[in-house]
Short mmCIF file of C-alpha atoms in Angstrom, two decimals:
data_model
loop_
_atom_site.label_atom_id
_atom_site.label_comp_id
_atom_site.label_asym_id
_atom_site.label_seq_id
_atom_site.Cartn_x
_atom_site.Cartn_y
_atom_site.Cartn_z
CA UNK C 1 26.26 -0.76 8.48
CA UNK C 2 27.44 -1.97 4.60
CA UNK C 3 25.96 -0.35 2.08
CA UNK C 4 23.13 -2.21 1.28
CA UNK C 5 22.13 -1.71 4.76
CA UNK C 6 22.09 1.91 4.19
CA UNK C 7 19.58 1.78 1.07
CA UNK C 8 17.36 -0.41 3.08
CA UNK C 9 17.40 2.17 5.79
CA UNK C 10 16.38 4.57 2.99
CA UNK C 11 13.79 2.33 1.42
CA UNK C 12 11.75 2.29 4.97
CA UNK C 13 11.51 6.41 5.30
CA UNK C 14 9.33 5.86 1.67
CA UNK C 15 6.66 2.94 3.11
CA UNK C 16 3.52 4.34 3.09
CA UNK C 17 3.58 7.17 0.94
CA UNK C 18 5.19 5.49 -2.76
CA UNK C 19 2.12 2.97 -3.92
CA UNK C 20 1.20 1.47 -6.14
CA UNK C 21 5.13 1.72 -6.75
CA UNK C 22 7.42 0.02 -4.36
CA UNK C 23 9.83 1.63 -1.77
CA UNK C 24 13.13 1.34 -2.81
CA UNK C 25 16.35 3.18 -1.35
CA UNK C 26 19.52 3.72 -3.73
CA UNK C 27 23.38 4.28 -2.57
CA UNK C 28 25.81 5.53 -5.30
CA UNK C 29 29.38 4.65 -4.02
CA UNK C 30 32.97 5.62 -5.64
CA UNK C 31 36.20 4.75 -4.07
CA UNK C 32 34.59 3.49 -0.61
CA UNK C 33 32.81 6.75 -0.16
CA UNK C 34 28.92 7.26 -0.32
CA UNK C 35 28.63 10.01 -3.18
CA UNK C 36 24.64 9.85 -3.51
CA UNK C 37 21.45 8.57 -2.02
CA UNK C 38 18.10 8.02 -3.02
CA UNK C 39 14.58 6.61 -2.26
CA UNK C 40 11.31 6.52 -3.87
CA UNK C 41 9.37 9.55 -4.16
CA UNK C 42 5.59 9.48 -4.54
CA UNK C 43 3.90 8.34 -7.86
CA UNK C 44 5.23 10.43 -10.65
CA UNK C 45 8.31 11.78 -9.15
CA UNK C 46 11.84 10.48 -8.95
CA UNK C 47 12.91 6.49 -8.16
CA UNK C 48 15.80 5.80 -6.02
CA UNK C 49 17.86 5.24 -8.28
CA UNK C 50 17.80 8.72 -10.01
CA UNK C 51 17.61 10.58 -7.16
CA UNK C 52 21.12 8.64 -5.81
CA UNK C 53 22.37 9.51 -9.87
CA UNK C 54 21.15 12.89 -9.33
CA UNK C 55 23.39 14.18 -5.70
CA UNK C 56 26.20 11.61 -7.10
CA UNK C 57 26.58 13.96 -10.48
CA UNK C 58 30.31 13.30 -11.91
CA UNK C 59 30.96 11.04 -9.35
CA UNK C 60 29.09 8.20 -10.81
CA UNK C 61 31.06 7.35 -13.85
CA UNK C 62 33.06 4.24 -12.51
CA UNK C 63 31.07 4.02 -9.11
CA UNK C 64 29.31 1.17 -8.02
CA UNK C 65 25.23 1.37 -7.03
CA UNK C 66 23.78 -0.51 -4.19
CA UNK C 67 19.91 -0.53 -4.82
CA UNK C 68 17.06 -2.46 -2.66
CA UNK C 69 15.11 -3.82 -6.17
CA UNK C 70 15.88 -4.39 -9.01
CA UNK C 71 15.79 -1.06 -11.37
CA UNK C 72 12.84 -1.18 -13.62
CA UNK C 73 13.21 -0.93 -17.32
CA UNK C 74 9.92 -0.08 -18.87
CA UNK C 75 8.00 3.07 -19.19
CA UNK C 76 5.66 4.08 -16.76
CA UNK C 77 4.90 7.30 -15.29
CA UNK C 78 8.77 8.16 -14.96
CA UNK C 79 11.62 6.90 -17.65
CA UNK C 80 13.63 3.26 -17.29
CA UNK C 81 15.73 3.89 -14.18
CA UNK C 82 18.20 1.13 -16.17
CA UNK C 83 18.53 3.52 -18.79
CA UNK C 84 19.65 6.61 -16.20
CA UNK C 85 21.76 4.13 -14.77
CA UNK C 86 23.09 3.44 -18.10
CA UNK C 87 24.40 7.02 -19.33
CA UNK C 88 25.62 7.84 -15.46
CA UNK C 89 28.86 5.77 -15.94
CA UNK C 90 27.96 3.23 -13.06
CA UNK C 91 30.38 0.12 -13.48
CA UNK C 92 28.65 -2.24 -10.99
CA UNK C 93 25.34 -2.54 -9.47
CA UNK C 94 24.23 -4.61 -6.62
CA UNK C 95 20.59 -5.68 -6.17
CA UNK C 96 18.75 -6.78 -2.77
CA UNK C 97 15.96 -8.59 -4.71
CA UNK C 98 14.52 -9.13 -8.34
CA UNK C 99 11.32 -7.10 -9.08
CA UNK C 100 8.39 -9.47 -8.79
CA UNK C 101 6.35 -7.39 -11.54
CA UNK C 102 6.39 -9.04 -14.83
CA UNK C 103 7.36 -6.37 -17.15
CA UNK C 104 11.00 -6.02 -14.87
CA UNK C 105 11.38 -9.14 -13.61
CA UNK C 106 14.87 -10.45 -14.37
CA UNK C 107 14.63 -7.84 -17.65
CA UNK C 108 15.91 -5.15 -15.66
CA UNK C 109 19.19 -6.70 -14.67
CA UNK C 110 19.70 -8.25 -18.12
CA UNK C 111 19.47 -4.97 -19.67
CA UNK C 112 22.54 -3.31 -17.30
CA UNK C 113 24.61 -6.96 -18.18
CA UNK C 114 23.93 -6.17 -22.06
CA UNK C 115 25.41 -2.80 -21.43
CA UNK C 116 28.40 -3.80 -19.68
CA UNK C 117 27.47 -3.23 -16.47
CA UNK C 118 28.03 -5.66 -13.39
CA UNK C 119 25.30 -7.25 -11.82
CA UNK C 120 25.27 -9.08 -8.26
CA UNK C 121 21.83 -9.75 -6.90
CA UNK C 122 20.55 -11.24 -3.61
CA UNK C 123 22.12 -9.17 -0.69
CA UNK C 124 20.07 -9.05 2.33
CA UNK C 125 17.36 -10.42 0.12
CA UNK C 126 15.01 -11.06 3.10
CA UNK C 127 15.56 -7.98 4.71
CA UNK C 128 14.20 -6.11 1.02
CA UNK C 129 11.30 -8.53 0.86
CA UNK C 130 9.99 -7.56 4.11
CA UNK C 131 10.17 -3.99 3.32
CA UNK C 132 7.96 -4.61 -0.14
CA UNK C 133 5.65 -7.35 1.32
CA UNK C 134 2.75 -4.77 0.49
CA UNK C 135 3.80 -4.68 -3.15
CA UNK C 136 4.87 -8.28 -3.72
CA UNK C 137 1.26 -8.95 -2.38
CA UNK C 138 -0.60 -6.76 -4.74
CA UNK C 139 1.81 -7.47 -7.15
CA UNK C 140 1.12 -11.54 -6.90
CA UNK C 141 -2.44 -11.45 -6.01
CA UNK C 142 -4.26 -7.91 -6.57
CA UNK C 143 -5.43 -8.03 -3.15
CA UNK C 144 -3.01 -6.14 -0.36
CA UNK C 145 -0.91 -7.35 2.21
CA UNK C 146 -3.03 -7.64 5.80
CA UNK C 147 -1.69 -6.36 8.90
CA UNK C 148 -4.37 -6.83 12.06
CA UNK C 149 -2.56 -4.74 15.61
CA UNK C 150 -3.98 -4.50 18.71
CA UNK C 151 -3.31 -4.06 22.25
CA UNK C 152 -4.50 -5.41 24.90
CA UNK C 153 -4.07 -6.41 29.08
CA UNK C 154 -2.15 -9.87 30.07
CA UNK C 155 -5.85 -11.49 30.29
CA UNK C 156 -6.71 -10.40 26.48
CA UNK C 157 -9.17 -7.32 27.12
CA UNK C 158 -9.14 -4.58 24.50
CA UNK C 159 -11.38 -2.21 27.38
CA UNK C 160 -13.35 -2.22 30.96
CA UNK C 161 -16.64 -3.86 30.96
CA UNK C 162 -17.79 0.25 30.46
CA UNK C 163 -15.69 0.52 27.08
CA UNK C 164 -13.33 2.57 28.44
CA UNK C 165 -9.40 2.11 26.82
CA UNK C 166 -7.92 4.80 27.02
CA UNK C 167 -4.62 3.80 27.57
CA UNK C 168 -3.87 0.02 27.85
CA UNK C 169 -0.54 0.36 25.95
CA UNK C 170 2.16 2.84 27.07
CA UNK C 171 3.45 5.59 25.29
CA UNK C 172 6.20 3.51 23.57
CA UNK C 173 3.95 1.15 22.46
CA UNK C 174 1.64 4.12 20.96
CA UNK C 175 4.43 5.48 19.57
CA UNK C 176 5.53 1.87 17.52
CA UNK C 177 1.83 2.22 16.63
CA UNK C 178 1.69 5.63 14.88
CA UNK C 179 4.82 4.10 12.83
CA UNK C 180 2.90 1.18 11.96
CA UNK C 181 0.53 4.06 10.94
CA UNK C 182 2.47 5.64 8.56
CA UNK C 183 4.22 2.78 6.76
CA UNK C 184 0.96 1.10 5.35
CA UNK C 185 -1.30 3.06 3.03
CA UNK C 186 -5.18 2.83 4.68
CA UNK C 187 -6.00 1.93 8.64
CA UNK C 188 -9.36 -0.13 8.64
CA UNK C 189 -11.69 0.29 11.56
CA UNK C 190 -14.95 -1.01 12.52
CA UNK C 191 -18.16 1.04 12.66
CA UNK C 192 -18.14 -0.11 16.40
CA UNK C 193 -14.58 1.32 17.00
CA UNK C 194 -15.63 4.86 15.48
CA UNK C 195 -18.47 4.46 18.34
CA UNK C 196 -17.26 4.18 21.09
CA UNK C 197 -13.91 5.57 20.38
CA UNK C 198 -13.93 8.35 18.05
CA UNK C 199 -10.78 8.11 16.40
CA UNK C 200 -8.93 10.56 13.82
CA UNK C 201 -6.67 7.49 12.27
CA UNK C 202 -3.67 9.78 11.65
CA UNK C 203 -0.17 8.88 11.88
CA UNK C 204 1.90 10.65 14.36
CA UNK C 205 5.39 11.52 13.36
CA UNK C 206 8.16 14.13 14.47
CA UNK C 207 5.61 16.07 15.56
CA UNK C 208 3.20 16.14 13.15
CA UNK C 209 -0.06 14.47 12.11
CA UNK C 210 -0.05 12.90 8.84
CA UNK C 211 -2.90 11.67 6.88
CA UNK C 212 -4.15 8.51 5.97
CA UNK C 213 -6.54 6.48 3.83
CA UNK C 214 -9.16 5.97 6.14
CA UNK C 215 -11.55 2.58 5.79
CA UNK C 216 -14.79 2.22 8.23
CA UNK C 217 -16.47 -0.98 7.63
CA UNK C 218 -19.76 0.22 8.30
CA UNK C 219 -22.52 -2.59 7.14
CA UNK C 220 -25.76 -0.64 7.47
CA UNK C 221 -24.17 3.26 7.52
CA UNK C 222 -24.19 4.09 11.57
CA UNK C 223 -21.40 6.24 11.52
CA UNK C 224 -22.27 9.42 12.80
CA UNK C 225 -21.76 12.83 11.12
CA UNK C 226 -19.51 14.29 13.52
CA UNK C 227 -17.21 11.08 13.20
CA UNK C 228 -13.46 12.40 13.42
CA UNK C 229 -12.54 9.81 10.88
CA UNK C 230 -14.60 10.99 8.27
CA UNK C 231 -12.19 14.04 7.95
CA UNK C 232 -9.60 13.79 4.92
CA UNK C 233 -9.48 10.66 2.35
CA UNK C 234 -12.56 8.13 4.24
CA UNK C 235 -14.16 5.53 2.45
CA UNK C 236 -17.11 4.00 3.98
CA UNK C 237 -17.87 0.30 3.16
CA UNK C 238 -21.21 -0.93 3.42
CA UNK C 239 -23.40 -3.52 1.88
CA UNK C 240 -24.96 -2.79 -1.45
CA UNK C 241 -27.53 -1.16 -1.57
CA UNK C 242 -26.99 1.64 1.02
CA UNK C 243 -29.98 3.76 1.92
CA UNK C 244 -30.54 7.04 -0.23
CA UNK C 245 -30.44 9.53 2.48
CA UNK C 246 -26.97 7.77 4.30
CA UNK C 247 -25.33 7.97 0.42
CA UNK C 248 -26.16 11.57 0.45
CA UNK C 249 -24.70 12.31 3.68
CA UNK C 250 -21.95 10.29 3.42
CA UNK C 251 -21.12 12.20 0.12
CA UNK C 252 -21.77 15.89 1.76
CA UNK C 253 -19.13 15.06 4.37
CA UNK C 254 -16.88 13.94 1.70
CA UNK C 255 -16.54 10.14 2.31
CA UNK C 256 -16.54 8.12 -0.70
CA UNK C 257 -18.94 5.31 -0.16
CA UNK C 258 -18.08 1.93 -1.48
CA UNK C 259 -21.17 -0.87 -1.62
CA UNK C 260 -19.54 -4.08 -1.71
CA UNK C 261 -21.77 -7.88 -1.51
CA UNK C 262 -22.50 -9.35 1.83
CA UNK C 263 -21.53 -12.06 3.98
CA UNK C 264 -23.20 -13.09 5.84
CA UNK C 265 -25.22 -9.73 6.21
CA UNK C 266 -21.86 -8.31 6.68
CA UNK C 267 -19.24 -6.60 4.11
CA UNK C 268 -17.57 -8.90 2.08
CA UNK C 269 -14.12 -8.61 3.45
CA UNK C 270 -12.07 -10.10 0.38
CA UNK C 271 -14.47 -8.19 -2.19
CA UNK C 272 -12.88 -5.07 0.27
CA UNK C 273 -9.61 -5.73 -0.32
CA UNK C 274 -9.97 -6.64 -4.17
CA UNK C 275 -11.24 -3.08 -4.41
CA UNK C 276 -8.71 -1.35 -2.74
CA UNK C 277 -6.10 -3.47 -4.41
CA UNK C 278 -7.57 -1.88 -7.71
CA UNK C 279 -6.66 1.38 -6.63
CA UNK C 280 -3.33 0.41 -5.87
CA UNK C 281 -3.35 0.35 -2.27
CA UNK C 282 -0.67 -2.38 -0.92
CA UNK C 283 -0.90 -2.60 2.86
CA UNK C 284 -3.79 -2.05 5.49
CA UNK C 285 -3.85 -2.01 8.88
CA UNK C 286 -6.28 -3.86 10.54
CA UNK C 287 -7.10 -1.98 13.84
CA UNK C 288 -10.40 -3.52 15.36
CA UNK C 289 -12.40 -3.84 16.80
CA UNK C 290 -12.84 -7.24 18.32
CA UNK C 291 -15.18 -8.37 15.57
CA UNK C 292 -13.86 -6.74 12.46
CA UNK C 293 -10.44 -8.54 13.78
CA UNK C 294 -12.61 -11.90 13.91
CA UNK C 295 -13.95 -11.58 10.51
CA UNK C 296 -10.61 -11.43 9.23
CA UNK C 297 -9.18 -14.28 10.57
CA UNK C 298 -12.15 -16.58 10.86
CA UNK C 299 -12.12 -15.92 6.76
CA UNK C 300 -7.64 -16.23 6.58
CA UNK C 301 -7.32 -13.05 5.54
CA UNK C 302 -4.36 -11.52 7.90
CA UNK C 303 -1.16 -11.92 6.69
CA UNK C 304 1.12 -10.38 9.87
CA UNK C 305 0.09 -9.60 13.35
CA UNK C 306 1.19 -6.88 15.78
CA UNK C 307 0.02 -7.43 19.77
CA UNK C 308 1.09 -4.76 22.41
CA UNK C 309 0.28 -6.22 25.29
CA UNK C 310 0.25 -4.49 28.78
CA UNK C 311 1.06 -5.48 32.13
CA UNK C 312 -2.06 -5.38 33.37
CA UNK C 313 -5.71 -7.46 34.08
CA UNK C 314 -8.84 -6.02 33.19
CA UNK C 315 -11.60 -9.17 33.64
CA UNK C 316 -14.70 -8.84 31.62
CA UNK C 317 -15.99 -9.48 28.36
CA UNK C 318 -13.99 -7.34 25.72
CA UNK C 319 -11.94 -9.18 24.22
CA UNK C 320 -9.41 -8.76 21.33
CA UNK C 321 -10.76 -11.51 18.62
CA UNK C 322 -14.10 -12.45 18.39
CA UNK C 323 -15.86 -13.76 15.42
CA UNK C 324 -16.68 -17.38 15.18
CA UNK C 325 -13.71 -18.91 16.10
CA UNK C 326 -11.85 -22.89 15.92
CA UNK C 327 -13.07 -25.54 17.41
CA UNK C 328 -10.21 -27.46 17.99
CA UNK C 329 -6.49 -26.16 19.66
CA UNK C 330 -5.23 -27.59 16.36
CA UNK C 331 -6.94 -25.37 13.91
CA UNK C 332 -5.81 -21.93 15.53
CA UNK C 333 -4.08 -19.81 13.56
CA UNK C 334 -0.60 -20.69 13.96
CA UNK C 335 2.32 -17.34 13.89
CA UNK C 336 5.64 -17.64 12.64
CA UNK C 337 8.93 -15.62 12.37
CA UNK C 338 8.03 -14.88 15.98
CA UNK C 339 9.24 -11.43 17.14
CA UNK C 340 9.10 -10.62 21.19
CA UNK C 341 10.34 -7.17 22.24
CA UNK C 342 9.67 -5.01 24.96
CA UNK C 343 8.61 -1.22 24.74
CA UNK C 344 8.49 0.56 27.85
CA UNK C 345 6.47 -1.42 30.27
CA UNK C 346 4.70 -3.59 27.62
CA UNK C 347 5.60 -6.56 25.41
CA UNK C 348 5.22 -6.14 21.48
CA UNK C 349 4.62 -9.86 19.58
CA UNK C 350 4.30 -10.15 15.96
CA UNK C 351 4.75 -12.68 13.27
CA UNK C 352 3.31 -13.87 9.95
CA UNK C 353 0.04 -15.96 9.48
CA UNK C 354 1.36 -17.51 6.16
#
């Protein structure tokens, strides 16, 4: 593993808990040796690239930094991170990717040049752009990047004609999805989903639960009281305007209610999204059911796709996608940068929609 390698290792263990700032992993190195590394704490604490400064002390006068994006140089919650890098001593610094925001972008790097520092940018570019797709999204657009997962049997069921499915994927495949979980900042489920499955919409990790922004896409406010999802940071999204008595329950359980337009007597998916983008969330998670994922694609809203998909046949009715639907073979949505792996028994498939 170079070194670049190792700051994109450290840039993954911050997805999910840095936004709206992106996650960014920092490696201070002197004489061949790794003297300090770094990656993004949450908003208002320490970047990357301080934190790396910080354990490298002494040790990075003369060194050279390896850093996933490139360090920003205005003031936001925290100080320039160009201007730590600056007084630290650092001779060299090498940058994955340019920061697509336009108060850094390209300024940053100029800024170490002007101070006699080195600049080499582009290693394992692709590799860094994956890891920020969330913030390159909100970033470019002000709407955040789409991820739909589900799993399902080899014939495409999601349950048994009874609902029940409880488990189609193994426990490697669970466990892939609980990192999926933690990576993105808000799971979106289906009022139908929190029926019939009752789900918390935590991320399991080493042991421990940790929360999420929840999203139920609830049209006319069925979700029940005693709804396990409605525990920690929920918001409910229903079409404006929501009955009196639902808003005040909603609100006692401590859901924040959002009441976005319809479509077709449904929530307005993209007006969704544009509001979450406003409050800075980057990534979502898509989880179902079959026709929340439908709505999403019939309107080209998914951006990547995650299918676990079990060595098993069902029969039935339930199936993954529903919604409207092509027509034609030729207007299907099409993936690319296909991924096949295999986890435990099952098959895991993913790839980008655009």
């Amino acid at each position: 593993m170079d070194h670049m390698e190792i700051a994109l290792s450290l840039a993954k263990r911050a997805l999910g808990s840095t936004s709206p700032n992106p996650a960014v992993g920092a490696v201070v190195v002197k004489d061949g040796v790794v003297v300090g590394k770094g990656y993004t704490q949450p908003p208002g604490s320490d970047h990357a690239e301080v934190m790396a400064l910080r354990q490298a002390g002494e040790k990075s006068r003369g060194a050279i930094m390896y850093v996933t994006l490139e360090p920003c140089c205005h003031f936001g919650r925290t100080p320039p991170c160009t201007e730590a890098i600056i007084s630290s001593g650092v001779s060299e610094v090498h940058i994955a990717m340019l920061d697509p925001n336009p108060q850094v972008y390209g300024k940053g790097s100029a800024q170490l040049e002007e101070n006699g520092i080195k600049t080499i940018a582009g290693e394992h570019e692709e590799e860094a752009l994956e890891i920020n797709e969330g913030y390159i999204r909100l970033i470019s657009t002000g709407v955040p990047f789409v991820i739909a997962k589900f799993a399902m049997s080899i014939d495409g069921k999601i349950a048994t004609k009874t609902g029940d499915s409880k488990w189609i994927s193994c426990e490697e495949s669970r466990e892939y999805a609980h990192n999926l979980r933690k990576r993105v900042d808000a799971i979106i489920v289906g009022v139908n989903t929190v029926l019939s499955d009752n789900p918390r919409l935590t991320a399991r990790a080493n042991g421990r639960e940790i929360e999420k922004l929840k999203v139920i896409v609830d049209s006319h406010g069925r979700t029940p009281s005693n709804a396990r999802a409605l525990r920690g940071k929920t918001i409910l999204a229903s079409v404006a305007p929501m009955d009196t008595n639902n808003k005040r329950r909603f609100a006692e359980l401590g859901a924040m209610v959002l009441e976005l337009p319809s479509r077709n007597g449904l929530v307005d998916l993209q007006e969704l999204l544009r509001e979450l983008g406003q409050v800075g969330v980057t990534s979502v998670l898509v989880e179902g059911g079959g026709e929340l994922l439908g709505s999403f694609f019939d309107q080209g809203l998914v951006d990547r796709v995650y299918v676990f998909i079990a060595p098993i046949l069902i029969g039935g009715e339930a199936t993954t996608i529903s919604g409207n639907g092509v027509e034609r073979v030729a207007q299907a949505t099409r993936l690319q940068k296909v991924k096949a792996e295999r986890l435990g028994e099952d098959v895991l498939i993913s790839g980008y929609v655009r």
